[in-house]
Structures are given as structure tokens and as C-alpha cells.
Short mmCIF file of C-alpha atoms and ligand atoms in Angstrom, two decimals:
data_model
loop_
_atom_site.label_atom_id
_atom_site.label_comp_id
_atom_site.label_asym_id
_atom_site.label_seq_id
_atom_site.Cartn_x
_atom_site.Cartn_y
_atom_site.Cartn_z
CA UNK A 354 -0.02 0.05 0.05
CA UNK A 355 1.13 3.41 -0.78
CA UNK A 356 2.82 5.42 2.04
CA UNK A 357 3.40 9.04 1.44
CA UNK A 358 6.00 9.04 4.29
CA UNK A 359 8.15 6.30 2.58
CA UNK A 360 7.42 5.66 -1.34
CA UNK A 361 8.39 8.17 -4.02
CA UNK A 362 5.00 9.70 -5.26
CA UNK A 363 3.51 12.69 -7.17
CA UNK A 364 1.31 15.21 -5.44
CA UNK A 365 -1.21 17.38 -7.26
CA UNK A 366 -1.38 20.98 -6.66
CA UNK A 367 -5.10 21.79 -7.33
CA UNK A 368 -4.42 25.49 -6.91
CA UNK A 369 -2.21 25.62 -10.45
CA UNK A 370 -3.32 22.23 -11.88
CA UNK A 371 0.56 20.85 -11.80
CA UNK A 372 2.21 17.84 -10.09
CA UNK A 373 5.38 17.74 -7.92
CA UNK A 374 7.30 14.75 -7.33
CA UNK A 375 8.00 13.88 -3.60
CA UNK A 376 10.98 11.73 -2.36
CA UNK A 377 10.76 11.17 1.38
CA UNK A 378 13.06 8.44 1.57
CA UNK A 379 15.87 10.62 -0.02
CA UNK A 380 16.74 13.15 2.66
CA UNK A 381 19.77 11.13 4.01
CA UNK A 382 21.88 11.21 0.93
CA UNK A 383 25.24 12.71 1.31
CA UNK A 384 25.87 16.47 0.32
CA UNK A 385 29.17 18.10 -0.27
CA UNK A 386 27.79 20.99 -2.25
CA UNK A 387 27.42 24.76 -1.40
CA UNK A 388 26.19 25.17 1.93
CA UNK A 389 24.85 28.68 2.99
CA UNK A 390 25.73 30.24 6.37
CA UNK A 391 22.73 32.60 7.57
CA UNK A 392 24.21 35.18 9.67
CA UNK A 393 21.82 37.74 11.40
CA UNK A 394 24.07 40.89 11.00
CA UNK A 395 23.36 43.58 13.46
CA UNK A 396 22.11 46.46 11.42
CA UNK A 397 21.88 50.34 12.48
CA UNK A 398 18.38 51.90 12.92
CA UNK A 399 19.43 54.39 10.30
CA UNK A 400 21.86 53.85 7.61
CA UNK A 401 23.15 57.07 5.88
CA UNK A 402 23.87 54.89 2.67
CA UNK A 403 20.53 53.33 2.37
CA UNK A 404 18.41 54.46 -0.58
CA UNK A 405 15.23 53.74 1.55
CA UNK A 406 16.01 55.35 4.95
CA UNK A 407 14.11 58.66 5.73
CA UNK A 408 15.62 61.72 4.33
CA UNK A 409 18.25 59.92 2.13
CA UNK A 410 18.74 60.12 -1.63
CA UNK A 411 17.63 57.45 -3.84
CA UNK A 412 19.45 56.02 -6.76
CA UNK A 413 17.43 57.79 -9.02
CA UNK A 414 18.04 61.07 -7.75
CA UNK A 415 14.72 61.73 -5.76
CA UNK A 416 15.14 62.19 -1.92
CA UNK A 417 12.68 60.32 0.60
CA UNK A 418 10.82 62.49 3.08
CA UNK A 419 11.42 62.15 6.77
CA UNK A 420 8.81 59.52 6.92
CA UNK A 421 7.63 58.14 10.24
CA UNK A 422 5.36 54.97 9.39
CA UNK A 423 5.16 53.58 5.96
CA UNK A 424 6.29 55.14 2.74
CA UNK A 425 5.13 54.43 -0.82
CA UNK A 426 7.03 55.51 -4.10
CA UNK A 427 7.09 54.90 -7.62
CA UNK A 428 9.94 52.58 -8.48
CA UNK A 429 12.77 54.45 -9.98
CA UNK A 430 13.73 51.59 -12.16
CA UNK A 431 10.17 50.38 -12.78
CA UNK A 432 9.95 47.35 -14.94
CA UNK A 433 6.42 48.44 -16.38
CA UNK A 434 5.75 51.70 -17.60
CA UNK A 435 2.12 53.34 -17.90
CA UNK A 436 2.30 54.63 -21.29
CA UNK A 437 3.20 51.57 -23.15
CA UNK A 438 0.86 50.64 -26.03
CA UNK A 439 -1.41 47.75 -25.06
CA UNK A 440 -0.99 46.09 -28.44
CA UNK A 441 -0.52 42.75 -29.92
CA UNK A 442 2.17 41.77 -32.31
CA UNK A 443 1.92 38.39 -34.56
CA UNK A 444 4.23 37.28 -36.72
CA UNK A 445 3.21 33.89 -38.46
CA UNK A 446 1.51 32.73 -35.37
CA UNK A 447 4.92 32.01 -33.91
CA UNK A 448 6.59 35.26 -32.87
CA UNK A 449 3.63 36.54 -30.65
CA UNK A 450 3.90 39.34 -28.32
CA UNK A 451 2.06 41.99 -26.42
CA UNK A 452 2.80 45.29 -25.04
CA UNK A 453 2.24 45.36 -21.46
CA UNK A 454 1.57 48.77 -19.63
CA UNK A 455 1.59 48.79 -15.97
CA UNK A 456 3.29 50.40 -12.82
CA UNK A 457 5.76 49.64 -10.15
CA UNK A 458 5.84 50.94 -6.59
CA UNK A 459 7.98 50.25 -3.66
CA UNK A 460 6.49 50.42 -0.03
CA UNK A 461 8.79 50.72 2.80
CA UNK A 462 7.38 49.02 6.05
CA UNK A 463 9.24 51.30 8.55
CA UNK A 464 11.48 54.29 8.83
CA UNK A 465 13.76 51.89 10.90
CA UNK A 466 16.46 50.27 8.66
CA UNK A 467 17.05 47.53 11.14
CA UNK A 468 13.62 46.06 11.42
CA UNK A 469 11.71 43.30 9.61
CA UNK A 470 7.99 41.96 9.73
CA UNK A 471 9.27 39.57 12.63
CA UNK A 472 10.69 42.52 14.71
CA UNK A 473 8.38 45.25 13.93
CA UNK A 474 5.74 45.82 16.62
CA UNK A 475 2.34 44.02 15.56
CA UNK A 476 0.52 47.50 15.19
CA UNK A 477 3.26 48.70 12.65
CA UNK A 478 2.64 45.40 10.50
CA UNK A 479 -0.99 46.35 10.77
CA UNK A 480 -0.23 49.86 9.00
CA UNK A 481 1.60 47.91 6.37
CA UNK A 482 -1.52 45.45 5.97
CA UNK A 483 -3.53 48.98 5.50
CA UNK A 484 -1.11 50.08 2.90
CA UNK A 485 -1.25 47.05 1.03
CA UNK A 486 -5.03 46.97 0.90
CA UNK A 487 -4.92 50.78 -0.07
CA UNK A 488 -2.15 50.28 -2.89
CA UNK A 489 -4.09 47.27 -4.25
CA UNK A 490 -7.40 49.11 -4.51
CA UNK A 491 -6.14 52.34 -6.14
CA UNK A 492 -3.98 50.74 -8.73
CA UNK A 493 -6.60 47.84 -9.46
CA UNK A 494 -9.26 50.67 -9.73
CA UNK A 495 -7.28 51.95 -13.16
CA UNK A 496 -9.40 50.63 -16.04
CA UNK A 497 -5.91 49.74 -17.56
CA UNK A 498 -5.13 47.46 -14.75
CA UNK A 499 -6.02 43.84 -14.78
CA UNK A 500 -3.94 42.51 -11.77
CA UNK A 501 -2.00 43.84 -8.69
CA UNK A 502 0.90 41.59 -7.39
CA UNK A 503 2.21 42.68 -3.95
CA UNK A 504 5.54 40.96 -2.92
CA UNK A 505 8.43 40.86 -0.65
CA UNK A 506 11.90 39.53 -1.49
CA UNK A 507 13.48 39.16 1.69
CA UNK A 508 17.31 38.56 1.81
CA UNK A 509 20.21 38.91 -0.57
CA UNK A 510 19.75 35.32 -1.82
CA UNK A 511 16.29 36.12 -2.87
CA UNK A 512 17.39 39.09 -4.74
CA UNK A 513 16.33 41.65 -2.37
CA UNK A 514 18.58 44.77 -3.20
CA UNK A 515 18.49 46.36 0.27
CA UNK A 516 17.89 45.16 3.63
CA UNK A 517 15.73 48.02 4.72
CA UNK A 518 12.13 46.34 5.35
CA UNK A 519 10.27 47.04 2.04
CA UNK A 520 8.32 45.25 -0.60
CA UNK A 521 7.17 45.86 -4.24
CA UNK A 522 3.90 46.27 -5.93
CA UNK A 523 3.43 45.59 -9.86
CA UNK A 524 0.20 46.30 -11.52
CA UNK A 525 -0.09 44.96 -15.07
CA UNK A 526 -2.74 45.14 -17.83
CA UNK A 527 -2.74 41.29 -18.04
CA UNK A 528 -2.97 38.78 -15.43
CA UNK A 529 0.33 37.13 -14.83
CA UNK A 530 0.98 33.34 -15.32
CA UNK A 531 0.72 32.03 -11.65
CA UNK A 532 -2.45 33.97 -10.60
CA UNK A 533 -3.78 33.05 -14.07
CA UNK A 534 -3.42 29.54 -13.42
CA UNK A 535 -4.98 29.77 -10.12
CA UNK A 536 -7.77 31.74 -11.55
CA UNK A 537 -8.52 29.08 -13.84
CA UNK A 538 -8.20 26.28 -11.06
CA UNK A 539 -10.55 28.10 -8.52
CA UNK A 540 -13.11 28.65 -11.32
CA UNK A 541 -13.07 25.16 -12.50
CA UNK A 542 -13.28 23.99 -9.02
CA UNK A 543 -16.33 26.24 -8.24
CA UNK A 544 -18.13 25.07 -11.33
CA UNK A 545 -17.59 21.47 -10.65
CA UNK A 546 -18.11 21.35 -6.83
CA UNK A 547 -20.24 24.33 -6.17
CA UNK A 548 -17.62 25.25 -3.65
CA UNK A 549 -14.35 27.29 -3.22
CA UNK A 550 -11.14 25.12 -3.33
CA UNK A 551 -9.42 27.23 -0.70
CA UNK A 552 -12.32 27.31 1.66
CA UNK A 553 -12.59 23.43 1.17
CA UNK A 554 -8.80 23.12 1.53
CA UNK A 555 -8.66 25.12 4.69
CA UNK A 556 -11.10 23.22 6.42
CA UNK A 557 -9.68 19.80 5.47
CA UNK A 558 -6.01 20.89 6.71
CA UNK A 559 -7.82 22.19 9.79
CA UNK A 560 -9.40 18.70 10.28
CA UNK A 561 -6.17 16.70 9.36
CA UNK A 562 -4.03 18.88 11.72
CA UNK A 563 -0.81 17.60 10.16
CA UNK A 564 0.36 20.44 8.01
CA UNK A 565 -1.13 23.33 9.98
CA UNK A 566 1.45 25.64 11.29
CA UNK A 567 -0.19 28.31 12.93
CA UNK A 568 -3.83 29.70 12.69
CA UNK A 569 -5.96 32.53 14.33
CA UNK A 570 -9.63 33.39 13.98
CA UNK A 571 -9.20 34.76 10.28
CA UNK A 572 -6.22 33.12 8.81
CA UNK A 573 -4.63 29.54 8.85
CA UNK A 574 -0.94 29.03 7.80
CA UNK A 575 -0.07 25.55 6.39
CA UNK A 576 2.82 23.75 4.85
CA UNK A 577 0.75 22.80 1.78
CA UNK A 578 0.42 19.09 0.62
CA UNK A 579 1.74 20.12 -2.75
CA UNK A 580 4.78 22.12 -1.39
CA UNK A 581 7.48 22.45 -3.82
CA UNK A 582 9.79 24.40 -1.58
CA UNK A 583 10.74 22.84 1.96
CA UNK A 584 9.22 25.21 4.44
CA UNK A 585 6.91 26.89 2.04
CA UNK A 586 3.84 28.20 3.73
CA UNK A 587 0.43 28.93 2.35
CA UNK A 588 -1.39 31.40 4.30
CA UNK A 589 -5.05 31.27 3.73
CA UNK A 590 -8.00 33.42 4.76
CA UNK A 591 -10.55 31.65 6.67
CA UNK A 592 -13.38 33.87 5.24
CA UNK A 593 -14.24 33.55 1.54
CA UNK A 594 -13.02 37.02 0.62
CA UNK A 595 -11.26 37.91 -2.76
CA UNK A 596 -8.99 40.80 -1.77
CA UNK A 597 -7.22 42.73 1.17
CA UNK A 598 -9.41 45.69 0.60
CA UNK A 599 -12.56 43.84 2.00
CA UNK A 600 -10.87 42.29 4.81
CA UNK A 601 -12.40 43.86 7.94
CA UNK A 602 -10.44 45.88 10.35
CA UNK A 603 -10.40 43.12 12.94
CA UNK A 604 -9.38 40.64 10.01
CA UNK A 605 -6.51 42.98 8.96
CA UNK A 606 -5.18 42.92 12.83
CA UNK A 607 -5.44 39.12 12.73
CA UNK A 608 -3.58 39.11 9.26
CA UNK A 609 -0.72 41.45 10.66
CA UNK A 610 -0.53 39.25 13.82
CA UNK A 611 -0.13 36.03 11.83
CA UNK A 612 2.36 37.60 9.35
CA UNK A 613 4.69 38.73 12.34
CA UNK A 614 4.43 35.22 13.80
CA UNK A 615 5.24 33.58 10.65
CA UNK A 616 8.21 35.73 9.80
CA UNK A 617 9.50 35.29 13.39
CA UNK A 618 9.09 31.46 13.09
CA UNK A 619 11.20 31.40 10.06
CA UNK A 620 13.90 33.38 11.69
CA UNK A 621 13.74 31.15 14.91
CA UNK A 622 13.83 28.02 13.12
CA UNK A 623 16.96 28.96 11.07
CA UNK A 624 18.37 31.03 14.02
CA UNK A 625 18.84 33.90 11.60
CA UNK A 626 17.28 36.39 9.06
CA UNK A 627 15.73 33.76 6.85
CA UNK A 628 15.38 34.46 3.27
CA UNK A 629 12.19 34.09 1.19
CA UNK A 630 9.73 35.61 -1.25
CA UNK A 631 6.39 36.25 -0.10
CA UNK A 632 3.20 37.82 -1.83
CA UNK A 633 -0.46 37.91 -1.85
CA UNK A 634 -2.68 36.51 -4.63
CA UNK A 635 -5.89 38.49 -4.74
CA UNK A 636 -8.65 38.53 -7.49
CA UNK A 637 -7.74 39.94 -10.74
CA UNK A 638 -8.90 43.67 -11.04
CA UNK A 639 -10.06 43.21 -14.78
CA UNK A 640 -13.52 44.55 -14.16
CA UNK A 641 -15.46 41.37 -14.07
CA UNK A 642 -16.59 39.80 -10.69
CA UNK A 643 -14.55 36.88 -9.38
CA UNK A 644 -16.87 35.13 -6.72
CA UNK A 645 -14.38 32.16 -7.07
CA UNK A 646 -11.36 33.91 -5.81
CA UNK A 647 -10.03 33.37 -2.47
CA UNK A 648 -7.41 35.53 -0.83
CA UNK A 649 -4.20 33.87 0.17
CA UNK A 650 -0.33 34.39 0.50
CA UNK A 651 2.58 32.27 -0.42
CA UNK A 652 5.93 31.97 1.48
CA UNK A 653 8.80 30.61 -0.73
CA UNK A 654 11.95 29.97 0.89
CA UNK A 655 14.82 29.15 -1.44
CA UNK A 656 16.47 26.46 0.52
CA UNK A 657 15.99 23.45 -1.03
CA UNK A 658 17.34 20.45 1.19
CA UNK A 659 17.83 21.87 4.71
CA UNK A 660 17.91 25.00 6.60
CA UNK A 661 21.47 25.70 5.32
CA UNK A 662 21.74 23.67 2.08
CA UNK A 663 21.02 25.79 -1.02
CA UNK A 664 20.24 24.10 -4.20
CA UNK A 665 18.78 25.60 -7.37
CA UNK A 666 16.06 23.77 -9.32
CA UNK A 667 18.27 22.16 -11.89
CA UNK A 668 18.44 18.86 -13.61
CA UNK A 669 15.25 17.01 -13.42
CA UNK A 670 13.30 19.86 -11.97
CA UNK A 671 14.36 22.24 -14.86
CA UNK A 672 13.73 19.52 -17.52
CA UNK A 673 10.69 17.50 -16.25
CA UNK A 674 9.26 18.57 -12.99
CA UNK A 675 9.76 19.96 -9.43
CA UNK A 676 11.02 17.39 -7.01
CA UNK A 677 10.97 17.47 -2.96
CA UNK A 678 12.81 15.58 -0.55
CA UNK A 679 11.55 17.24 2.66
CA UNK A 680 7.75 16.56 3.04
CA UNK A 681 5.41 19.31 3.93
CA UNK A 682 4.32 17.12 6.86
CA UNK A 683 7.85 16.97 8.46
CA UNK A 684 8.36 20.82 7.63
CA UNK A 685 5.05 21.76 9.42
CA UNK A 686 6.24 19.63 12.41
CA UNK A 687 9.41 21.32 12.60
CA UNK A 688 7.96 24.80 12.35
CA UNK A 689 5.44 23.84 15.26
CA UNK A 690 8.04 22.65 17.25
CA UNK A 691 9.81 26.06 16.68
CA UNK A 692 6.59 27.89 17.60
CA UNK A 693 6.53 26.00 20.94
CA UNK A 694 10.18 26.81 21.83
CA UNK A 695 10.72 30.40 20.45
CA UNK A 696 9.29 33.35 21.98
CA UNK A 697 7.51 34.80 19.24
P1 H2U B 792 14.16 44.60 -4.14
O1 H2U B 792 14.88 44.86 -2.82
O2 H2U B 792 13.00 43.73 -4.00
O3 H2U B 792 14.90 44.54 -5.43
O4 H2U B 792 13.31 45.89 -4.26
C1 H2U B 792 13.73 47.13 -4.18
C2 H2U B 792 13.23 47.92 -5.49
O5 H2U B 792 13.64 49.39 -5.25
C3 H2U B 792 13.84 47.60 -6.96
O6 H2U B 792 12.91 47.26 -7.75
C4 H2U B 792 13.74 50.02 -6.48
C5 H2U B 792 14.52 48.89 -7.29
O7 H2U B 792 14.36 49.30 -8.58
N1 H2U B 792 14.64 51.24 -6.04
C6 H2U B 792 14.28 52.39 -6.22
O8 H2U B 792 13.43 52.62 -7.06
N2 H2U B 792 15.13 53.57 -6.05
C7 H2U B 792 16.34 53.50 -5.42
O9 H2U B 792 16.85 54.38 -5.13
C8 H2U B 792 16.72 52.16 -4.88
C9 H2U B 792 15.80 50.85 -5.25
ZN1 ZN B 793 17.38 52.00 5.31
#
């Protein structure tokens, strides 16, 4: 009989409709490759050389105000520009392209250079949640914006250009690949089951109590059954809401609280400032109602084999499919253990 703890198997990710290969027997193989040493470096509260600290000049020449809470600005090196023609180009049905108008913003979480979502007081994380909701709404309200992606790259390993606590917001005229796959899957599930995929999944994980890491009244964080990254977390709203803007004030406080705990938990498990890419998936802002959409966030840490062993997705994963050795069940157990042992 198939044992998901022992036998190599595939797991289906219903949220994007793709499979991941899981090899739970394989964690014991030797490793002589690159290892990462994660060191939490002491940082000053203010860094005169930081592009994001209050009062400092940015790389693009503008100067930051003496902000005291959050601070939003248009990315000086924006990947997307608003006055781009939203036009198709098609050469023989093979060389197909489309102009992608859009906008990019940067949100500083705090004037303090040395803080993170884990070390900021919870009320300040709540202010960040409010700004996320506000920016999502305002950018999404534009008729030319079909989707708004909020994401945080934390740690140099993840490509974050600066340790100052910040995130980015990209607004596009088209729905990008990942949310488009989710959109399709959420819609198909709703049609087939007359129910919501993530409502049902959150409820199922609550019953199973194996992969749940932490929960509160409004949100549940799980190591998803179909995780590709070890210690990957899926944070799901318990209420069937489609975006941050409709989350109640109480819900936003709960979100701030669980984000604060999750970020702290990662740092605690790995005893250092743990790198990750985190982001929210919210309904497309393409002018149509999306009753099937369900607000959630993904945390993707880049360490593939253990806390300190980094491995890129190469070989089989590049050519065939993602493959995982550490199971979400064992990752969740380790995260829960850290939650009990760390003061978060
Ligand atoms: P990341 O750390 O995730 O790369 O985000 C930082 C963003 O800040 C990055 O997109 C922008 C970069 O273009 N930036 C400015 O807009 N102005 C600056 O002076 C420095 C960085
Ligand atoms: Zn700074």
C-alpha cells in the first residue's frame, strides 16, 4: 500500500493544476555541495547609505521624506511603464508578443532600517497591511490594470537589493502566469463542486491537523500538501474573501499578527534572518466579478534541502518537474516545534 512517508510519489497542486514529485526516502543522501551560512547581522536603525531610509537620496535622484510610518514611492527603475501601447504583435502565429502597460511601486514598511516584519511591533505590521489594501485598491481601480501583485523579497539570496524592510507592487494590464493558473483552477473547482477550493482545503487541513503551522480566528497557515519548497507556507483567509480591501479591520489585525508570527518563526527555526519571497494572490482587477477568488499568500523559501543547504532547481526539475525530499508534513512539524520553543 502506498505510504506517503516512504514511497516516491507525485502530489497534485489543485491551485495551479500541476504535479510535484516527492521523494521522502531521500533526505539521507550525502551532500558535499554549497552550503549557506545564515548570519543575522546587526544593523543600524538608520543607515546614511541606504536608498530607502528617511531623508536619504535614492539612486534615481529623488529624496525620501522624513517619513515616520510607511512610505510608498514609484519605483525609480520600474519594469513596467504606464504609457506603453497595449497592443498585440503576431508574426506567423509563432513570434507573438503584447505590449504590457503597468506600474511599479516600492513600499517601505518602517523608517527603521534594522527592523523586519518579525521584529516590527504588530501594530506597525497592521499599518503595512492597510497600505497593501490601499495600494491594491487604487492601482486595481485603474481601467488599464487587470492584476496587482504585492511581493516581498527578503534576503540578498532572494534578490532583495536592500535590507531596509520593504516590498514591491507591480500592476499589469494582463493577469500574470501564476495567478492566471490559480484563477482557472479556482473557477473550474467552483463550477464542478459548487464550493471554493481554498475554503474546502483550509477546512480539510484544519481537520487533518498535520500540515497546519499556526492559525488564528481569521487566517490559517499550512505547509501545503503539494509544497515545492521545503518550509513553503500557504496562508489562507478563513473567510471567503477575494482581496485585502474587503478584509475587516479585525481581520487585518489578525493578518498582521499571523504575518508577524510566521516571519518570526522562520527566523527562529533557522536561527538567523531567513530569506524568502512572500506575496499575496488576490482577485484580478479586470472589471469582472470574481466570486471564485480566495485571498491567500505564499511564502517561498529558497533553501531546497535543509536550513543551510541551498540548491537551485536544476536537472530533473528544470527538464521534467519539481521534486522535493523534505515533506510538508515534516516541515510543518518542525515549524510547530519552533513555535513552541521560540518566544514569538
Ligand atoms: P527589491 O529589494 O525587491 O529588489 O526591491 C527594491 C526596489 O527598489 C527595486 O525594484 C527600487 C529598485 O528598482 N529602487 C528604487 O526605486 N530607487 C532606489 O533608489 C533604489 C531601489
Ligand atoms: Zn534604510
